[in-house]
XYZ file of C-alpha atoms in Angstrom:
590
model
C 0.000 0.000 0.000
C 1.605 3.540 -0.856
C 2.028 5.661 1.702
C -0.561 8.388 1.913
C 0.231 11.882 1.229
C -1.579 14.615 3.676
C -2.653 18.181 2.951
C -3.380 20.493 5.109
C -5.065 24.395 4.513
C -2.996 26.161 6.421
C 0.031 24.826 4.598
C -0.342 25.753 1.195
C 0.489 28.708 -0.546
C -2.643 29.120 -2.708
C -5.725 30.412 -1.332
C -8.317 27.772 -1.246
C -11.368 28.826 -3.560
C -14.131 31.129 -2.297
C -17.006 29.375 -0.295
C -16.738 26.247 -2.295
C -19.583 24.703 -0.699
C -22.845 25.866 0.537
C -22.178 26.669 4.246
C -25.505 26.901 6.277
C -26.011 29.319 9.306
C -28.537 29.611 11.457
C -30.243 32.911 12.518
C -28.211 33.718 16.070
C -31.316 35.190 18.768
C -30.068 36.746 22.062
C -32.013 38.405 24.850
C -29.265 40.713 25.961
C -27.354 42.354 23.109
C -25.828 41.038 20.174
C -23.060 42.411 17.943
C -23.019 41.372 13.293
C -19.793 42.486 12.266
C -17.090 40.495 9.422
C -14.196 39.521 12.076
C -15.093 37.451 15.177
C -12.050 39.211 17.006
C -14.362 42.330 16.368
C -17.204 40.541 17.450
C -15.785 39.367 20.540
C -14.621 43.556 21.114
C -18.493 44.497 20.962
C -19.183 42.258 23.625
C -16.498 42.943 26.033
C -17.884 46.507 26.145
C -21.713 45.328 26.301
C -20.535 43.309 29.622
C -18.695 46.276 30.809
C -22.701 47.823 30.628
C -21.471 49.982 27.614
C -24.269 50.149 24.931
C -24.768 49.719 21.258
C -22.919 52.763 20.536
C -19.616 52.046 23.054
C -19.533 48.542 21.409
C -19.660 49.976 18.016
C -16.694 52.265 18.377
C -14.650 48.952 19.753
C -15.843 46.933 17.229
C -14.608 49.261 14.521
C -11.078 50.189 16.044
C -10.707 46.063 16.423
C -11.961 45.930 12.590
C -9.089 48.449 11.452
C -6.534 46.380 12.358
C -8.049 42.971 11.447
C -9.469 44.214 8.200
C -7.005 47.053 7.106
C -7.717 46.231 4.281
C -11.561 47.604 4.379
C -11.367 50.375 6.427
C -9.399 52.268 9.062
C -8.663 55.085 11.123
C -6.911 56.588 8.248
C -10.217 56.600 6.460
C -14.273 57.958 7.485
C -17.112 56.867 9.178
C -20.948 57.210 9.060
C -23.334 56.468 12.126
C -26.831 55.621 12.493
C -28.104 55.056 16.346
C -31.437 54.110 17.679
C -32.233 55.215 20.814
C -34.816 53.129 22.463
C -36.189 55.464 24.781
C -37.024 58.333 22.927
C -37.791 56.413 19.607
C -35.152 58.805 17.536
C -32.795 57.845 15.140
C -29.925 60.529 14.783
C -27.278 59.952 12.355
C -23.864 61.336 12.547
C -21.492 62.060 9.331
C -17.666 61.361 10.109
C -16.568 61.670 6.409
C -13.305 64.538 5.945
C -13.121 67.025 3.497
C -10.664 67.875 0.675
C -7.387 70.124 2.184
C -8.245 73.528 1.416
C -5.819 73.934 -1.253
C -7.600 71.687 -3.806
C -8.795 74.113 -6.028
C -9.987 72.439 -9.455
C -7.691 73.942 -11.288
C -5.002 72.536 -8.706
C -6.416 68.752 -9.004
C -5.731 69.246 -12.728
C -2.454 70.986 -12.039
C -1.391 67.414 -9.838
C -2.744 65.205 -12.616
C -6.374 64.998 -12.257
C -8.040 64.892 -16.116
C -10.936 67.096 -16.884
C -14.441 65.247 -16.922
C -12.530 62.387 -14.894
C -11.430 61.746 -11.335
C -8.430 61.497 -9.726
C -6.630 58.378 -9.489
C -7.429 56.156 -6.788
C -3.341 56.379 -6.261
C -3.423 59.986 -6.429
C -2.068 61.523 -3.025
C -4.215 64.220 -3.300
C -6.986 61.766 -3.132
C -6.557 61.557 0.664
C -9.499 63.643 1.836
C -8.968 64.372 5.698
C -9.521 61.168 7.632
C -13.078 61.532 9.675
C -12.498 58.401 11.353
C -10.824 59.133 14.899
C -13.019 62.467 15.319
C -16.392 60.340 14.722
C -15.222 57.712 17.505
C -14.983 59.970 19.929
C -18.728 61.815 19.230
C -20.011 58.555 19.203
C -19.361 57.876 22.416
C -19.684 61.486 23.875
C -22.889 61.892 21.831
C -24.727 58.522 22.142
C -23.069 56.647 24.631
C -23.924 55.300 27.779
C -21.674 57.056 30.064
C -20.441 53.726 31.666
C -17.466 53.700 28.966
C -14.783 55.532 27.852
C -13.210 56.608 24.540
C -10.091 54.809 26.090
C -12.007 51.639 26.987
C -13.417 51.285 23.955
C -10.192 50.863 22.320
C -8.221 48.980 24.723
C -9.222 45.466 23.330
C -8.049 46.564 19.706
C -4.902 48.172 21.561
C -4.086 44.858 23.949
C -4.898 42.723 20.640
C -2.716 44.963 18.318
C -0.007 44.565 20.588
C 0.236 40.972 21.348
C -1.539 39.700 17.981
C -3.892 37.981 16.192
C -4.247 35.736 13.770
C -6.182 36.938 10.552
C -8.875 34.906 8.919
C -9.225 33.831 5.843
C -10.926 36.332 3.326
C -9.316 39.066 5.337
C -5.973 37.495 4.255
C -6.620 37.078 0.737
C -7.481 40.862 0.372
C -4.781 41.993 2.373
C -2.499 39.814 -0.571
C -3.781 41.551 -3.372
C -2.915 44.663 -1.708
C 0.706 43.900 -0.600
C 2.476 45.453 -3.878
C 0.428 48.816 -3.492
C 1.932 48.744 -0.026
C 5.446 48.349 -0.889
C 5.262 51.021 -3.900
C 3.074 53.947 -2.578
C 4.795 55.088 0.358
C 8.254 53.845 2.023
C 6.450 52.870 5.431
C 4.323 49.697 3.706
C 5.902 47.100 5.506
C 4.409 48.451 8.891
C 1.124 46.825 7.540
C 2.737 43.247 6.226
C 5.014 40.597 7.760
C 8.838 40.324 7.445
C 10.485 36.922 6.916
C 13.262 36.905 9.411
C 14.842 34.159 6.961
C 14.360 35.885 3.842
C 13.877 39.285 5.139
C 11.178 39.848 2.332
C 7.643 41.058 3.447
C 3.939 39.204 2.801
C 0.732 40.070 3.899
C -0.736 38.049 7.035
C -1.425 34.416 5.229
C -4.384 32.835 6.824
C -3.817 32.072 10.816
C -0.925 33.897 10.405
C -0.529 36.179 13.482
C -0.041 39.591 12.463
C 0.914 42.828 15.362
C 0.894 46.288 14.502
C 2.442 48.158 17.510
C 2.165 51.632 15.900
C -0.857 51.046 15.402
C -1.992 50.312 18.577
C 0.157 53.576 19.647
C -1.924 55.731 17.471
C -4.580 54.212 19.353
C -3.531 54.605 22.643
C -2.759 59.209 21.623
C -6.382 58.929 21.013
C -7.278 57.271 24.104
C -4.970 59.751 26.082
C -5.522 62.901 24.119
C -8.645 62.575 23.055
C -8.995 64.399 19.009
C -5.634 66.632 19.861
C -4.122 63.104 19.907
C -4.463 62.230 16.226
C -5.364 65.991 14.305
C -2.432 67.811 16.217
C 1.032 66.408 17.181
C 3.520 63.575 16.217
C 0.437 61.640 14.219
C -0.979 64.809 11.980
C 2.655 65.531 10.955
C 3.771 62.230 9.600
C 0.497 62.165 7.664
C 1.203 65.745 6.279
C 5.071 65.005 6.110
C 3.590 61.614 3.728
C 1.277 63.606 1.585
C 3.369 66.685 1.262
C 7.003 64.884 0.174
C 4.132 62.983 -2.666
C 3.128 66.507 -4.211
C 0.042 66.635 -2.241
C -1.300 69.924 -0.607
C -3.072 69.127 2.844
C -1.771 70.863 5.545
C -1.909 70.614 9.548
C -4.586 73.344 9.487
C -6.838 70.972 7.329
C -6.518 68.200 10.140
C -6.724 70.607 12.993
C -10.187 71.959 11.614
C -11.654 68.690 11.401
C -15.123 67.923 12.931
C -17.801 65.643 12.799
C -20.985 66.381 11.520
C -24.616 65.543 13.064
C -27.104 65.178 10.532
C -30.865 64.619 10.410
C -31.602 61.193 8.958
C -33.643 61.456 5.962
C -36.371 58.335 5.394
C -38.492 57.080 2.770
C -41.844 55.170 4.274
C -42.500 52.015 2.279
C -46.117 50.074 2.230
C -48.489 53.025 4.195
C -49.297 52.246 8.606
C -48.366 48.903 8.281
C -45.459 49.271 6.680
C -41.641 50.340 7.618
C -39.971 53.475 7.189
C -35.876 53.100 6.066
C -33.370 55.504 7.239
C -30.196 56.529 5.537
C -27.458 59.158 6.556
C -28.061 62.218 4.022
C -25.581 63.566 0.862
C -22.649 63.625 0.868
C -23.688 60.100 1.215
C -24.915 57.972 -1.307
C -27.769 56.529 1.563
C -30.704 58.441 -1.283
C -29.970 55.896 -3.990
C -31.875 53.101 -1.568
C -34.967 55.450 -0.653
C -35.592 56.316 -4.400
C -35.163 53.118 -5.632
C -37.490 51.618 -2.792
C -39.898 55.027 -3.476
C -39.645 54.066 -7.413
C -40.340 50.373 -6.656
C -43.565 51.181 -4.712
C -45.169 53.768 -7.584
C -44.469 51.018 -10.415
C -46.428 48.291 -8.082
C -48.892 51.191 -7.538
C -49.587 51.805 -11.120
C -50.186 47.915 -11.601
C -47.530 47.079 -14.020
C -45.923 44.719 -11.263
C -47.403 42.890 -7.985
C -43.671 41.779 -6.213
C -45.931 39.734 -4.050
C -46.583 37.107 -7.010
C -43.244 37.733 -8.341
C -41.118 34.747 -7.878
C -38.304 35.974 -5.462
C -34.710 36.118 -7.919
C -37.598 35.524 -11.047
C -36.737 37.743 -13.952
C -39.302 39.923 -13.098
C -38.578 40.208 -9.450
C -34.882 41.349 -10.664
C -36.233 43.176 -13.567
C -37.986 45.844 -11.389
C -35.327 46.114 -8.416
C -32.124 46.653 -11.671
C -34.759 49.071 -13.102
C -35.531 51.236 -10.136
C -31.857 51.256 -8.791
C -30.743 52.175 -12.334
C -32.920 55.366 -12.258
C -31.828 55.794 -8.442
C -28.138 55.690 -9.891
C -28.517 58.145 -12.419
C -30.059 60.852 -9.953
C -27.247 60.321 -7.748
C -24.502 60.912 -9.934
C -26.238 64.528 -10.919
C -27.355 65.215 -7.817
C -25.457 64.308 -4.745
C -22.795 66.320 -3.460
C -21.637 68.297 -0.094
C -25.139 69.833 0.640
C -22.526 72.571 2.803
C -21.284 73.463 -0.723
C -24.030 73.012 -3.014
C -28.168 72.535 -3.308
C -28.796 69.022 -3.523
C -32.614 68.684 -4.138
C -33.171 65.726 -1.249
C -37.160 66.567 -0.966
C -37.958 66.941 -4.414
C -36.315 63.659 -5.109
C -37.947 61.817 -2.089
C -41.209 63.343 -3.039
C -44.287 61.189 -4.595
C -44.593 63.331 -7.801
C -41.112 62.985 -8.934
C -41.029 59.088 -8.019
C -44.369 58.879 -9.707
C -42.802 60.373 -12.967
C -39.594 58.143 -12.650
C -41.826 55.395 -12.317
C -43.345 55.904 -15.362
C -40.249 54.863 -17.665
C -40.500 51.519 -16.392
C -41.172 48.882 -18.897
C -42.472 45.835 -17.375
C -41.029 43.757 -20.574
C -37.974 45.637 -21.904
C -34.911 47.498 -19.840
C -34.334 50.914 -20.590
C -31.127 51.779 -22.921
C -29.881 54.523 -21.341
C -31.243 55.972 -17.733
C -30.646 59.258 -17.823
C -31.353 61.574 -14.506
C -34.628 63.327 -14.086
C -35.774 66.534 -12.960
C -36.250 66.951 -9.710
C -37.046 70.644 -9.343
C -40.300 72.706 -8.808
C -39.241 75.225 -11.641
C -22.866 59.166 -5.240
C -14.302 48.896 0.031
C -15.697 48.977 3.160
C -16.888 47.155 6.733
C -20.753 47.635 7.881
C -21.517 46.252 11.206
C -24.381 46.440 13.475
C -24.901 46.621 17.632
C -27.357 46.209 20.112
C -27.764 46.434 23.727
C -30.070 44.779 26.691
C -31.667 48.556 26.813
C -33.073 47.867 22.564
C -30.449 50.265 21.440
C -28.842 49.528 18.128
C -25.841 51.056 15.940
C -25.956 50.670 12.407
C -22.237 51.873 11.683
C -19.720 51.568 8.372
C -16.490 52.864 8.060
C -13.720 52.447 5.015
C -10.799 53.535 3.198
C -12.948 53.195 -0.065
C -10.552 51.410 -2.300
C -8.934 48.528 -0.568
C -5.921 50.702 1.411
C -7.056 53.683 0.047
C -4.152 55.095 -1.021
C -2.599 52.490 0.231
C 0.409 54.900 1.562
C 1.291 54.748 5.011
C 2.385 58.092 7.511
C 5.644 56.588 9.186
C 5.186 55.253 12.789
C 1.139 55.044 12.613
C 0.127 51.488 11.306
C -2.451 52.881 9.197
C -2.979 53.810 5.630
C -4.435 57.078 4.127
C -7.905 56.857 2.578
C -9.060 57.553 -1.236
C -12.382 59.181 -0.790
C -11.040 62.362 -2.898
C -11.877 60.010 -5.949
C -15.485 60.538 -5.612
C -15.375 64.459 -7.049
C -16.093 64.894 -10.119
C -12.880 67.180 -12.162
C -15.697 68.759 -13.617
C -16.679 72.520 -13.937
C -19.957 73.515 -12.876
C -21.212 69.916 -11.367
C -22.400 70.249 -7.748
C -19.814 67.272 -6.891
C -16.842 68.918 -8.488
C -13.775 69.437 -6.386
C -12.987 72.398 -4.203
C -11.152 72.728 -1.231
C -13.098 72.145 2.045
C -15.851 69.827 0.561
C -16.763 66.361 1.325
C -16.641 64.632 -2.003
C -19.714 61.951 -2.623
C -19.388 59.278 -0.193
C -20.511 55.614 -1.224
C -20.399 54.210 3.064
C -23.902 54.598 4.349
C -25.449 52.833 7.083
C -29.074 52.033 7.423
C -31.838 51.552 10.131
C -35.764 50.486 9.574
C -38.446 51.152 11.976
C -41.745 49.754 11.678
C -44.992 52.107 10.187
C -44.763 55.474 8.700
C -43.101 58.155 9.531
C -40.229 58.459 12.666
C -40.797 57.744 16.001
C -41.487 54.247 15.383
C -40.341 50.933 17.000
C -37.517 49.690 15.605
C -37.786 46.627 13.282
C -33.722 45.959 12.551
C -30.641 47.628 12.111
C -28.648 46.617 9.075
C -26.414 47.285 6.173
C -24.208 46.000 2.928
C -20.942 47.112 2.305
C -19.001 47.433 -0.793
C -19.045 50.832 -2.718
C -21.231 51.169 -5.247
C -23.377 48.096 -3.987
C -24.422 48.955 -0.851
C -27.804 51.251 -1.619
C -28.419 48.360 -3.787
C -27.817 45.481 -1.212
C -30.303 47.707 1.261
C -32.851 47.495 -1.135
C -32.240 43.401 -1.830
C -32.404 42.698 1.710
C -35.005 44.594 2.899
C -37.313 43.647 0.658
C -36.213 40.131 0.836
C -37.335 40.397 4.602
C -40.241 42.112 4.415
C -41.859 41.068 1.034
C -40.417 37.261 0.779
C -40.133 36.980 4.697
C -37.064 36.031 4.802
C -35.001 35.551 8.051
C -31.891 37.721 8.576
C -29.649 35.222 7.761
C -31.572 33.950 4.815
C -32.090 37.436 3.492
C -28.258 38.057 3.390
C -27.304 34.451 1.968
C -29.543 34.715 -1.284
C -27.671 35.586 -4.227
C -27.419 39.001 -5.578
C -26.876 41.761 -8.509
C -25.020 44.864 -8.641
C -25.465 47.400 -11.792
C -22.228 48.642 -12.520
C -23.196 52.013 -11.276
C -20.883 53.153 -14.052
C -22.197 56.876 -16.130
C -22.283 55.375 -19.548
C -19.658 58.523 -20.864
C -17.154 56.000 -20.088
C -18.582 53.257 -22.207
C -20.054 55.009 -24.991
C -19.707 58.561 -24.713
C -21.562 59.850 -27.621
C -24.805 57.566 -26.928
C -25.472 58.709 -23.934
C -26.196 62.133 -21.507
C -22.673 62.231 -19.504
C -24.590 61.222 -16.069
C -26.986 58.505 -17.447
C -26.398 54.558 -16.343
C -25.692 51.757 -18.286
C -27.283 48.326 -18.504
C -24.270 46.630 -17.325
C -25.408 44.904 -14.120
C -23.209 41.648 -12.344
C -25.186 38.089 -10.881
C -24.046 36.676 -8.456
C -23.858 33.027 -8.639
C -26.957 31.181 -7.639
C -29.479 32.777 -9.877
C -31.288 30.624 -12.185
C -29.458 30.291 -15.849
C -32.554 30.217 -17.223
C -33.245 33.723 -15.038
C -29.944 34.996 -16.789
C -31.622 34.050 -20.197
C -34.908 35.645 -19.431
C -33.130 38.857 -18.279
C -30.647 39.417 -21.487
C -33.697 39.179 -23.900
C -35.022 41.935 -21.702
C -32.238 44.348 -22.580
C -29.811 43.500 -19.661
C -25.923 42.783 -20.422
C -25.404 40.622 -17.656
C -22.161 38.920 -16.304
C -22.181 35.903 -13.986
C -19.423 36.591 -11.326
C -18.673 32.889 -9.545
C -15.842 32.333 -6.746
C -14.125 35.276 -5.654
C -15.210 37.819 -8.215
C -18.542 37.402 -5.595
C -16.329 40.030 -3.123
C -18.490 42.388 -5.430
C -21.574 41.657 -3.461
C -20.373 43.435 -0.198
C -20.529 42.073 3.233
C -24.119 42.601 5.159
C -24.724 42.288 8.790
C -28.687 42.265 10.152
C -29.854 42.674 14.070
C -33.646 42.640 13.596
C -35.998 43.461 16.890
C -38.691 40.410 17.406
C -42.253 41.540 18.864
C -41.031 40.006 22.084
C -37.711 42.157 22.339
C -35.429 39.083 20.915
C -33.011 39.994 18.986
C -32.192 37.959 15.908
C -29.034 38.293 14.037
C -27.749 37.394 10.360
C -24.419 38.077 9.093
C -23.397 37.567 5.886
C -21.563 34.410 4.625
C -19.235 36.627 1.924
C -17.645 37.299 5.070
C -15.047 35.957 7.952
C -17.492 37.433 10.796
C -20.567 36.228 12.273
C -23.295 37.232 14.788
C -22.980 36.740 17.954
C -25.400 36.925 21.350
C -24.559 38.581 24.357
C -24.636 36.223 27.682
């Protein structure tokens, strides 16, 4: 008999494929609190603070310092943040934007100057794409604004501190992301290797294989100046010059001033109230964010079932015409967004008008039950825009719907010396365009794709909450808030369920840069991504329909996002899903 030959996963050098067999999870219930987040070492953050009697909001802000150093390669404290909170009490939902602004120096004509292209954006390499990271500022009003008052800013970050310090080992999707990024480390800024792993043989450096543990002591003492100084600790001082020194020696123009004058923004929520008494209201963080795109889309989807063409209830769930009229109404959301949204502090961005019944009644009215539209162009609106998303609740029905990222991958992917961190990208989402309420200036919060999301149940605010939830992944996540919700609420589907079924992303792309003399420069093409999972036959149904599809199978399905889901049960239960794209899970509270 030959001698057999073992293998074992952690020993190879390839990364095995993605989800190559159809892992079942349950729906995780807990009576206390519960945190839905992509890492378990984040997971495992949350609760330490929820048995310290911190609340939703406390856990959030550990769970998200725990998640920059386990998933650097999503998000980080060189990057933003956006918050939704419920507050069980009072019934309110208050929404905070942590997203920074473009140094004041970046003029237009200075973008172009630095090698920005007219009717373009900058490169997602650019240094001047490095908008001033909201990240640090929002943890702190988190806590000071919504938190219990049992927890510090320093407690809150001592478990991602103590675990940055010692180590962890990183899981498996984490690690392949965090390999694709390596190179960009090494070439965009001489301080790369502080985020990857030396070989003492070789000396060479890798990014954390799978079980691989991986430390990052500067980052845990960028950390710890935040926990000790509070803001000062990470806009002013040793921290705010490296990343200046960094940007500056790349031909960039931010300055200390532009950290120093940082601050957090609280917003009013806007909401869009789906299905009359009975049914929910969804809330989304306002422009700069892109949190719109779900409410028109879920606003466009109600007026076409409203005019008859469509009854979603009879609509086989992932059926042709089940996808038909979700791609159709996001497509029209899309094209809206790219004329519309911007930095409502810089420029009118017509939120009401698009929210209101008229204009979703007109948008409505290009749907074609039988035939997708060429070209979606954006309306009219007037009387005359890579990433983690996890969700927290507490014993006291509190929850946290919170995102954070550096957009693409690292960002930048250039690291200040000494901090453990890279520099974000969000800069990419202006438009180098003249006259277009998202163009560039110095001082404005480009369009922002990270939005968070909570639903409460009948019309209107001040209702109970029904979940707190979210998909990451740029361009897909108003379009994975729409897929989810309405696979809850109109399929009744389970948390978990609702985030396992396969899904589709339009490309989200302005057709100028597929066929620019077709098309008005902000419409949206017909390119949408499946997910595999959907029927072939579906796939068929759809292209004669108009649709250009592509079928994305293994790990092309990172396109998808990552969604987390803490709904509230009549009997105060919580019940959590999170998403199986992901390393993370939910997990209950004891």
């Amino acid at each position: 008999m030959p001698k057999p030959t073992f293998t074992y996963h952690h020993e190879s050098a390839a990364y095995p494929p993605y989800i190559p067999f159809a892992s079942r999870r349950s729906v995780v219930y807990s009576s206390k609190g519960m945190v839905a987040c992509t890492q378990p070492q984040a997971a495992e953050a949350g609760l330490e603070i929820l048995r310290k009697g911190g609340n939703a909001a406390d856990a959030a802000v550990a769970v998200s310092a725990m998640l920059n150093f386990t998933e650097p390669s999503s998000c980080g404290i060189g990057g933003d943040t956006f918050c939704l909170y419920y507050d069980a009490k009072t019934k309110k939902v208050s929404a905070l934007n942590g997203s920074g602004r473009a140094p004041a120096a970046l003029s237009y004509e200075k973008a172009i100057e630095l090698g920005g292209v007219p009717g373009e954006e900058l490169e997602f390499t650019n240094i001047n794409s490095a908008t001033v990271p909201g990240c640090a500022a929002a943890w702190v009003d988190t806590i000071e604004q919504f938190g219990s008052g049992k927890v510090t800013v320093a407690e809150a970050l001592e478990p991602a501190i103590k675990a940055a310090e010692r180590g962890v080992p990183i899981s498996e999707i984490s690690s392949y992301y965090w390999d694709k990024g390596a190179r960009w480390l090494r070439s965009q800024s001489e301080n790369g290797d502080e985020l990857l792993i030396k070989d003492p043989v070789t000396g060479k450096s890798h990014a954390p294989r799978p079980g691989e543990i991986f430390k990052n002591p500067n980052l845990a003492a960028t950390f710890r100046a935040l926990a000790t100084e509070g803001k000062k600790g990470f806009y002013e001082g040793r921290i705010a010059q490296a990343i200046v020194d960094l940007v500056q020696s790349k031909g960039g123009v931010m300055t200390l001033e532009d950290l120093k004058s940082h601050s957090t923004t609280s917003v009013e929520p806007i909401t869009y109230s789906y299905g009359g008494p009975d049914g929910v209201t969804l809330h989304e963080c306002p422009p700069n964010g892109q949190g719109i795109i779900a409410l028109i889309a879920l606003g466009i989807i109600e007026q076409i079932e409203e005019s008859g063409k469509v009854d979603l209830t009879k609509a086989e769930h992932n059926g042709a015409i089940w996808l038909h009229t979700l791609i159709e109404a996001i497509r029209l959301a899309f094209a809206d967004a790219h004329a519309y949204v911007a930095d409502p502090e810089k420029a009118a961005v017509p939120v009401k008008e698009l929210l209101s019944k008229e204009y979703l009644k007109k948008r409505a009215a290009l749907f074609n039950p039988e035939q997708a539209i060429e070209g979606v162009d954006k309306g009219m609106p007037f009387a005359s825009s890579d990433t983690v998303l996890f969700c927290t609740a507490d014993e006291e029905g509190n929850a946290c719907s919170y995102i954070q990222s550096n957009y693409a991958g690292f960002g930048t992917y250039a690291v200040p010396k000494g901090t453990g961190f890279s520099l974000q990208n969000r800069g990419t989402g202006f438009k180098l365009e003249k006259g277009h309420p998202n163009c560039v200036a110095g001082g404005k919060r480009p369009y922002h794709t990270i939005i968070p999301a909570l639903v409460t149940k009948g019309e209107g605010t001040g209702g109970d909450l029904l979940m707190t939830y979210g998909v990451m992944g740029r361009f897909m996540q108003p379009q994975g808030h729409v897929q989810v919700l309405l696979n809850m609420i109109r399929k009744g589907m389970t948390p978990q369920a609702a985030l396992d079924s396969p899904r589709f992303c339009i490309s989200a792309s302005p057709t100028n840069q597929v066929d620019k003399a077709d098309y008005a420069p902000d419409a949206v093409s017909a390119d949408t991504f499946v997910e595999e999972g959907i029927s072939p036959e579906v796939i068929k149904q759809l292209t004669r329909m108009g649709h250009k599809l592509s079928l994305l199978k293994g790990w092309q399905r990172g396109m998808f996002g990552k969604g987390q889901v803490i709904q509230r049960l009549p009997n105060g239960v919580w019940a959590g899903g999170s998403d199986l794209r992901g390393d993370g899970h939910a997990v209950p509270q004891l």
